[in-house]
GROMACS .gro file of C-alpha atoms in nm:
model
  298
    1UNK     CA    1  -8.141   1.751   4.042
    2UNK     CA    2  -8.185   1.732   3.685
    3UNK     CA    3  -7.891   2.020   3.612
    4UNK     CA    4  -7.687   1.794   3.838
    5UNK     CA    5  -7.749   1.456   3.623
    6UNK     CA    6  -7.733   1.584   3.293
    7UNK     CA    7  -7.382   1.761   3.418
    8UNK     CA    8  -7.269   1.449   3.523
    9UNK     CA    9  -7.380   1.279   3.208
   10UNK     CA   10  -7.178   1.546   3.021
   11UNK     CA   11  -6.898   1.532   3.184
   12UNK     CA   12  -6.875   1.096   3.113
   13UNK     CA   13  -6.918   1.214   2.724
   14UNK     CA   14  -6.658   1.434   2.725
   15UNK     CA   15  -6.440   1.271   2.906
   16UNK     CA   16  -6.511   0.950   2.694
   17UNK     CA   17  -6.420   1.164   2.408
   18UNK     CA   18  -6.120   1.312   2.500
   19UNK     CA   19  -6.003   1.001   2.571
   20UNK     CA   20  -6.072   0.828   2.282
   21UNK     CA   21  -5.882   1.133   2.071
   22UNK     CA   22  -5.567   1.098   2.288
   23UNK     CA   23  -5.572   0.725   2.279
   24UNK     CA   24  -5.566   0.794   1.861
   25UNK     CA   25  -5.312   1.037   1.925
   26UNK     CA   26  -5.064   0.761   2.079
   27UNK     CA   27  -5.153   0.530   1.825
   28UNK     CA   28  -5.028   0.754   1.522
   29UNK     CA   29  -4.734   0.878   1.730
   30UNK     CA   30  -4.649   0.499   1.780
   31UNK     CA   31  -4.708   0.462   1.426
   32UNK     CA   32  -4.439   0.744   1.347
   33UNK     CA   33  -4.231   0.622   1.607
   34UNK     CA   34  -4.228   0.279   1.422
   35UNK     CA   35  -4.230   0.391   1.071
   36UNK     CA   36  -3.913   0.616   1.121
   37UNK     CA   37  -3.716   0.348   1.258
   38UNK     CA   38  -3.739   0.205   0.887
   39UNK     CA   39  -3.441   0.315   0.694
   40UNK     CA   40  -3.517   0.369   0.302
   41UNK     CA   41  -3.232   0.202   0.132
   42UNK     CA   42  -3.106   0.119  -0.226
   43UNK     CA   43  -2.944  -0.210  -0.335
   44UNK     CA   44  -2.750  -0.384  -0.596
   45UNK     CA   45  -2.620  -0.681  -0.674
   46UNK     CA   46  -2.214  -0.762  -0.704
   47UNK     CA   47  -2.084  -0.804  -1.051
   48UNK     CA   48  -1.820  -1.033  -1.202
   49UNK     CA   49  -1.561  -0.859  -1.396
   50UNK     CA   50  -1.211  -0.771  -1.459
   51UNK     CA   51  -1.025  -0.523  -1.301
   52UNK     CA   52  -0.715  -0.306  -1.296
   53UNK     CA   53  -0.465  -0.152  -1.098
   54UNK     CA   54  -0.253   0.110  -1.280
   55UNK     CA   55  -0.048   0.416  -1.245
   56UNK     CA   56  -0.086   0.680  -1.508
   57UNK     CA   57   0.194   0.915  -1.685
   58UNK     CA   58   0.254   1.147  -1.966
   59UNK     CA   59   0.548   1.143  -2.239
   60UNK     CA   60   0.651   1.124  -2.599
   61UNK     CA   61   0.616   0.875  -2.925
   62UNK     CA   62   0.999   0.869  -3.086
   63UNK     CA   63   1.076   0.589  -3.342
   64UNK     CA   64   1.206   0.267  -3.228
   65UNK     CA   65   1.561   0.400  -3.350
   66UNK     CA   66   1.599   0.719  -3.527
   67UNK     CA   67   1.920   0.857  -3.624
   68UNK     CA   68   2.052   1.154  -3.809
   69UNK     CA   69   2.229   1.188  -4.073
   70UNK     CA   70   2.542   1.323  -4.194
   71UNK     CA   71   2.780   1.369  -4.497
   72UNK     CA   72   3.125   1.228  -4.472
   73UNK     CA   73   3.210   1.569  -4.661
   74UNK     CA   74   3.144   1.949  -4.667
   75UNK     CA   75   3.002   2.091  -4.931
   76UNK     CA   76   2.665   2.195  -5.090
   77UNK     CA   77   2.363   1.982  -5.132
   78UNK     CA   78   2.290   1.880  -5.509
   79UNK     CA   79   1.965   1.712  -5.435
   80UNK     CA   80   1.783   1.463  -5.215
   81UNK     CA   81   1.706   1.138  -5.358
   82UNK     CA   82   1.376   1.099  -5.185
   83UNK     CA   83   1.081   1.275  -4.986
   84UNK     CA   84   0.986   1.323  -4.644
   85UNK     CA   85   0.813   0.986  -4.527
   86UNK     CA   86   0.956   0.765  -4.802
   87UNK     CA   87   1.053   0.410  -4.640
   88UNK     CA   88   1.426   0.376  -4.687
   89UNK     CA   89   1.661   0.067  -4.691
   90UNK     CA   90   2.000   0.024  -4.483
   91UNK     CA   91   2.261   0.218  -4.726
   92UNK     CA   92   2.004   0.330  -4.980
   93UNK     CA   93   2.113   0.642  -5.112
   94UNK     CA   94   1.926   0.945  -4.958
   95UNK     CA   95   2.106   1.290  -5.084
   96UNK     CA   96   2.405   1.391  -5.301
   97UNK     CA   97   2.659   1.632  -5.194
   98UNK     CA   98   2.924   1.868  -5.427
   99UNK     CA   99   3.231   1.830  -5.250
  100UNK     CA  100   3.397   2.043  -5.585
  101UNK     CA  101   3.688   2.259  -5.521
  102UNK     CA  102   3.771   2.573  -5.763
  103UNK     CA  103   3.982   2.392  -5.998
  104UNK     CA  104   3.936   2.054  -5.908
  105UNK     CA  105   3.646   1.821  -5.920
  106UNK     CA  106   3.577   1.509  -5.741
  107UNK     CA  107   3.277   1.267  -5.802
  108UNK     CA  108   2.950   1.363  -5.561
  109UNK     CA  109   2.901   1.212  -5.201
  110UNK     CA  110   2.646   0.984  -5.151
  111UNK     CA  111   2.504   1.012  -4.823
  112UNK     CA  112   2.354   0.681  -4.715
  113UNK     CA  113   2.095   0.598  -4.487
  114UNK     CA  114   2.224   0.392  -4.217
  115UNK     CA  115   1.914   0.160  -4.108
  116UNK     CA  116   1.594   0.106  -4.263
  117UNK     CA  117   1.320   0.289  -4.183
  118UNK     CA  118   1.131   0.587  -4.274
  119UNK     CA  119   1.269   0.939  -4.401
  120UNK     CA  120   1.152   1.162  -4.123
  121UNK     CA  121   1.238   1.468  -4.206
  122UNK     CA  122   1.476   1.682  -4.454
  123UNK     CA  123   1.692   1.955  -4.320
  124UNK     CA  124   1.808   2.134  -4.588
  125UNK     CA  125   1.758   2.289  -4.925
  126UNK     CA  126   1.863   2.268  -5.277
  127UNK     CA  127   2.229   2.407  -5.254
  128UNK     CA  128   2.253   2.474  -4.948
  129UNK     CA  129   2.576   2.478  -4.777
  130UNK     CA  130   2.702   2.173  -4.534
  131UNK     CA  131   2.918   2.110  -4.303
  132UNK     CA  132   3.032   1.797  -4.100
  133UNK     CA  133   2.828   1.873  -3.780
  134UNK     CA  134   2.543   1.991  -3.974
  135UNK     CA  135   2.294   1.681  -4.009
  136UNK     CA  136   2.110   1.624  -4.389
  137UNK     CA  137   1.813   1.435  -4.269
  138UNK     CA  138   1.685   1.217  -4.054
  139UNK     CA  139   1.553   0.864  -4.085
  140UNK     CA  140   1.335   0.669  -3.787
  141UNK     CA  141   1.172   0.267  -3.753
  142UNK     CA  142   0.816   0.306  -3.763
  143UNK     CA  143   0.714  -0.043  -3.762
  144UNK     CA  144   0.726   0.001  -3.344
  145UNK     CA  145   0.811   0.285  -3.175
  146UNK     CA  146   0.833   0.413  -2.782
  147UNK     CA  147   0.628   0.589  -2.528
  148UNK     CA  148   0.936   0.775  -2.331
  149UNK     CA  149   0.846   0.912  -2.008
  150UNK     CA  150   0.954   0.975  -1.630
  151UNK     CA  151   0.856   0.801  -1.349
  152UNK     CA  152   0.871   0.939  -1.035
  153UNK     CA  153   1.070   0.805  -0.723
  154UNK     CA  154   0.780   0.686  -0.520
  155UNK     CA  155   0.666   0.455  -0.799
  156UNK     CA  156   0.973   0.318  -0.929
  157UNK     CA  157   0.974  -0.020  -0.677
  158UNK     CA  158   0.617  -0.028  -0.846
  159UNK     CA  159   0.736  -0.073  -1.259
  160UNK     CA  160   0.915  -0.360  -1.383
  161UNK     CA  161   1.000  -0.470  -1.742
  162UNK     CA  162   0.758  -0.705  -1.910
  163UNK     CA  163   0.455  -0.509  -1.792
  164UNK     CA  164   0.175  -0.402  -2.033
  165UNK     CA  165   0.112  -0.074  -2.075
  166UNK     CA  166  -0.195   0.127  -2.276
  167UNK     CA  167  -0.142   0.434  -2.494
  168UNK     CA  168  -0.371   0.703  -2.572
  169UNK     CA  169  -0.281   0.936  -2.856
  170UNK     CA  170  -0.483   1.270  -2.918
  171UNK     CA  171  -0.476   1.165  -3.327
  172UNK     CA  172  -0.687   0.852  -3.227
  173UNK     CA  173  -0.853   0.968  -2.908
  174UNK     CA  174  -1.089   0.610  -2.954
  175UNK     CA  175  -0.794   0.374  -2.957
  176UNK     CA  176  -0.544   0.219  -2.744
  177UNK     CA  177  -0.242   0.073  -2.845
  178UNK     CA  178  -0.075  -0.189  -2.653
  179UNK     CA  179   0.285  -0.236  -2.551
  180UNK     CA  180   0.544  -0.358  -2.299
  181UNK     CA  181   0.812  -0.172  -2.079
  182UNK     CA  182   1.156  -0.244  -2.190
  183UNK     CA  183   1.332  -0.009  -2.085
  184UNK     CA  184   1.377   0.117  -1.711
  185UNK     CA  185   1.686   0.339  -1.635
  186UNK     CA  186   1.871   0.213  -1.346
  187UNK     CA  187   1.943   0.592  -1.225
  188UNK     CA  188   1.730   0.853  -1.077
  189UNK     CA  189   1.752   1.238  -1.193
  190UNK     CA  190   1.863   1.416  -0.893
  191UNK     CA  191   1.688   1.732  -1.027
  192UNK     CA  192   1.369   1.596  -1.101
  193UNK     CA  193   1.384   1.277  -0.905
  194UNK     CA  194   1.258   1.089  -1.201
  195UNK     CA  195   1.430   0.797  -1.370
  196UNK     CA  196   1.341   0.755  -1.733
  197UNK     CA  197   1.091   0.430  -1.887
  198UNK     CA  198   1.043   0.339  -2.261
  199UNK     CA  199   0.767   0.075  -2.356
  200UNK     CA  200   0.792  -0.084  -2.702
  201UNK     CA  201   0.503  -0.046  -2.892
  202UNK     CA  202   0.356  -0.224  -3.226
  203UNK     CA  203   0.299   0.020  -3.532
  204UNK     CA  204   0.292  -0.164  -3.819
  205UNK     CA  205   0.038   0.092  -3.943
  206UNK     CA  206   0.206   0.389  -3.888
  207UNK     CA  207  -0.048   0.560  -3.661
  208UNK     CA  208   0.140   0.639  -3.378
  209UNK     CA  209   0.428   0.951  -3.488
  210UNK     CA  210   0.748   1.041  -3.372
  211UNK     CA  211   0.701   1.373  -3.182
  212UNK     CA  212   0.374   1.333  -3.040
  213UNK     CA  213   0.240   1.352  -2.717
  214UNK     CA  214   0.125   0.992  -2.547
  215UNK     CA  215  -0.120   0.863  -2.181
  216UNK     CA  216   0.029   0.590  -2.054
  217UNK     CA  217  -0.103   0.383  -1.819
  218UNK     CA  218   0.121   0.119  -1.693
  219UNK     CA  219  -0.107  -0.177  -1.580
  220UNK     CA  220   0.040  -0.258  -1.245
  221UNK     CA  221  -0.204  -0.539  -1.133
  222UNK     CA  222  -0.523  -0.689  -1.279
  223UNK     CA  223  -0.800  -0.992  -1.231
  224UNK     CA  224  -0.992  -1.125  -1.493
  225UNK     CA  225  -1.294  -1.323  -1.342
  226UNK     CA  226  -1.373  -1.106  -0.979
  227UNK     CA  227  -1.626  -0.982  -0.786
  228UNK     CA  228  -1.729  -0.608  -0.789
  229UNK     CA  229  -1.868  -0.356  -0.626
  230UNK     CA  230  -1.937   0.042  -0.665
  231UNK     CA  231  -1.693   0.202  -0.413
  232UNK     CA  232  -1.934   0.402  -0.241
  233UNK     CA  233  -2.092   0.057  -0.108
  234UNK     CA  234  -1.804  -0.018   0.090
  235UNK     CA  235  -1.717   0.222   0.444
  236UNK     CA  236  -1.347   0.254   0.594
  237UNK     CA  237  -1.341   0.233   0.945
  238UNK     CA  238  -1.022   0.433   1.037
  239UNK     CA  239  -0.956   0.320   1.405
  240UNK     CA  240  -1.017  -0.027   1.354
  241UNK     CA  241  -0.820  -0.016   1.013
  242UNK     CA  242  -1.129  -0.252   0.862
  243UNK     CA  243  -1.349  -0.207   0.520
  244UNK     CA  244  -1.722  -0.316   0.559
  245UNK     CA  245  -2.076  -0.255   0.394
  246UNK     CA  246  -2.421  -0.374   0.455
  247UNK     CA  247  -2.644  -0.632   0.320
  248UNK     CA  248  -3.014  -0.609   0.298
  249UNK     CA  249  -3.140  -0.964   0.496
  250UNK     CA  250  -3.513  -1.028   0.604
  251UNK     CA  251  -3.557  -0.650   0.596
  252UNK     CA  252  -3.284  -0.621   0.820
  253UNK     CA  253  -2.961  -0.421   0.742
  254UNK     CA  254  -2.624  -0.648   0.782
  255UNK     CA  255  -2.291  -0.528   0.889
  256UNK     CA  256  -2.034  -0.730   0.744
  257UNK     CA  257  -1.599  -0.662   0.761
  258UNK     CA  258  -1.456  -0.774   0.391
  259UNK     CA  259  -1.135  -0.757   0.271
  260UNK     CA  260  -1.082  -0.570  -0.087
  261UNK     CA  261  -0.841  -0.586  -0.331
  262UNK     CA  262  -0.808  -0.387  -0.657
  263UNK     CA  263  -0.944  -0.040  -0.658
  264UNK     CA  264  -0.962   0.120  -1.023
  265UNK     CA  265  -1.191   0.486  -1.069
  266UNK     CA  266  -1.517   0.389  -0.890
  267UNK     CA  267  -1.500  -0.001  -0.852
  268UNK     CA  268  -1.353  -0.199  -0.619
  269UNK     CA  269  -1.232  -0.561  -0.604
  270UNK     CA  270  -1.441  -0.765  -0.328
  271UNK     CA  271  -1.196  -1.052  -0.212
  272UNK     CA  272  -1.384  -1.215   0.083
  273UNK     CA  273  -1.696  -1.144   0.331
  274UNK     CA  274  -1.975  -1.162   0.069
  275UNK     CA  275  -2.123  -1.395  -0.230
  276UNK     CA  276  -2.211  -1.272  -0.540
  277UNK     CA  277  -2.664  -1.358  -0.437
  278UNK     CA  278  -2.619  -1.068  -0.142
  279UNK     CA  279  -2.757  -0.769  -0.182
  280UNK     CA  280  -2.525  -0.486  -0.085
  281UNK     CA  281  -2.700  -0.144   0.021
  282UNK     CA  282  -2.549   0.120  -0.193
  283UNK     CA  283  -2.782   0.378  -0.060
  284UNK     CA  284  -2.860   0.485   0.269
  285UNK     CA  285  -2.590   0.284   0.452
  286UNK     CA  286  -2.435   0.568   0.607
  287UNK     CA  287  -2.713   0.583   0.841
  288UNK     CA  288  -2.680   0.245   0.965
  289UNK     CA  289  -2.496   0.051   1.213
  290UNK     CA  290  -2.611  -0.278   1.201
  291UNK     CA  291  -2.962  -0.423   1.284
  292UNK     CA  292  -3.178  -0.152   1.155
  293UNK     CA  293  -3.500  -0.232   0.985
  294UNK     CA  294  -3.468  -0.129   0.623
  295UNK     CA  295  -3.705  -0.079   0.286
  296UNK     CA  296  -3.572  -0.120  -0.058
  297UNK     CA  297  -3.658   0.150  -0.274
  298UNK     CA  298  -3.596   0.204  -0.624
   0.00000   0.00000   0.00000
């Protein structure tokens, strides 16, 4: 009878305990459950900025006007009258040609520069022979110059005159120089399907040369006062043709639809659907829908 008691007795214990370690089982698994239906996310705050829109494209410096030169007369170069890079005046004497024939001599010819500007470059040497297509030098305006380059057919409706462009040189990879489009040709290439653009440029230093190669960036749009956003905070929804992101509330993740504007490299212009107190989830919002509970993280 005893056997039969303490066999009972046992089997209350264990059973007690076996309960008590499943019970803790669905406790931690509750726990889990609970705990994984927090999604770890990372937020920022918008910015206020300025922004830009532009479309990028490669070309040449050439001087403002640069001509070259010619004698009025064959004959053989006596001597130039001044160096490579010497500033000139309009009909300042720049070379002096022998025009002699055997048995007769005539006074030299003065070959004249015909704008101011800056002697780019010297053809010829010390008696060499010339002739009327042959050119004896070369003079260009320096105090501006132009960024010549093609634009392509799909961006054409896109340029006008009057907008600013930025130049990048590889001489002064640092600095950009500032100018305006001036020049837009009203045909396009049927070969390359290009039509040609020139923007005017200040150089009243000289920096930018004749020759070299330019980046321009023609600024097609731009906002100075704005709010921002990295572009990997905001999501595309294809089907619905809408742009959203999500904003950490109460511990709660926030779908909200905006409407964008300006997208330069990785920022984009935020023109409605948030304020710039929210705080957009920049992390982690690719595994949300809407209504998910959420921790901030660093």
């Amino acid at each position: 009878m005893r056997k039969v008691i303490w066999w009972i007795i046992s089997i209350f214990i264990l059973s007690g305990i076996g309960f008590r370690i499943w019970e803790s089982r669905q406790r931690q698994r509750i726990t889990y459950r609970r705990e994984a239906t927090v999604t770890p996310v990372a937020v920022t705050q918008p910015r206020t900025g300025g922004i830009s829109s532009t479309l990028s494209f490669i070309g040449n410096i050439k001087g403002e006007d640069q001509v070259q030169v010619f004698s009025e007369a064959p004959g053989k170069l006596i001597r130039y009258t001044v160096n490579e890079g010497d500033r000139v005046n309009k009909d300042q004497v720049i070379a002096l040609v022998d025009r002699s024939i055997t048995g007769m001599e005539f006074e030299p010819v003065r070959v004249k520069s015909p704008l101011s500007g800056v002697i780019g470059k010297l053809f010829l040497d010390q008696g060499s022979s010339i002739a009327l297509q042959l050119p004896v030098a070369m003079v260009v305006k320096m105090d501006r110059v132009k960024a010549v380059f093609n634009i392509g057919e799909k961006d054409l409706a896109k340029v006008r005159k009057g907008m600013v462009a930025e130049i990048k040189v590889d001489l002064y990879p640092d600095e950009v120089f500032k100018g305006t489009v001036t020049r837009i040709s009203p045909v396009i290439d049927p070969l390359s399907r290009t039509a040609l653009c020139e923007v005017l440029i200040p150089n009243p230093k000289h920096k930018l040369k004749p020759g070299a190669f330019a980046e321009i960036d023609l600024v097609v749009e731009s906002r100075k006062s704005t709010i921002l956003l990295p572009r990997d905070a905001v999501i595309c929804d294809l089907e619905k043709n809408i742009y959203y992101l999500f904003v950490a509330e109460a511990g709660n993740a926030v779908k909200k639809e905006i409407e964008i504007g300006i997208t330069a490299s990785d920022t984009v212009e935020i023109r409605s659907g948030i304020t710039s107190q929210d705080k957009i989830i920049i992390k982690g919002q690719h595994y949300l829908k809407g209504g998910e509970k959420i921790e901030i993280i660093d």
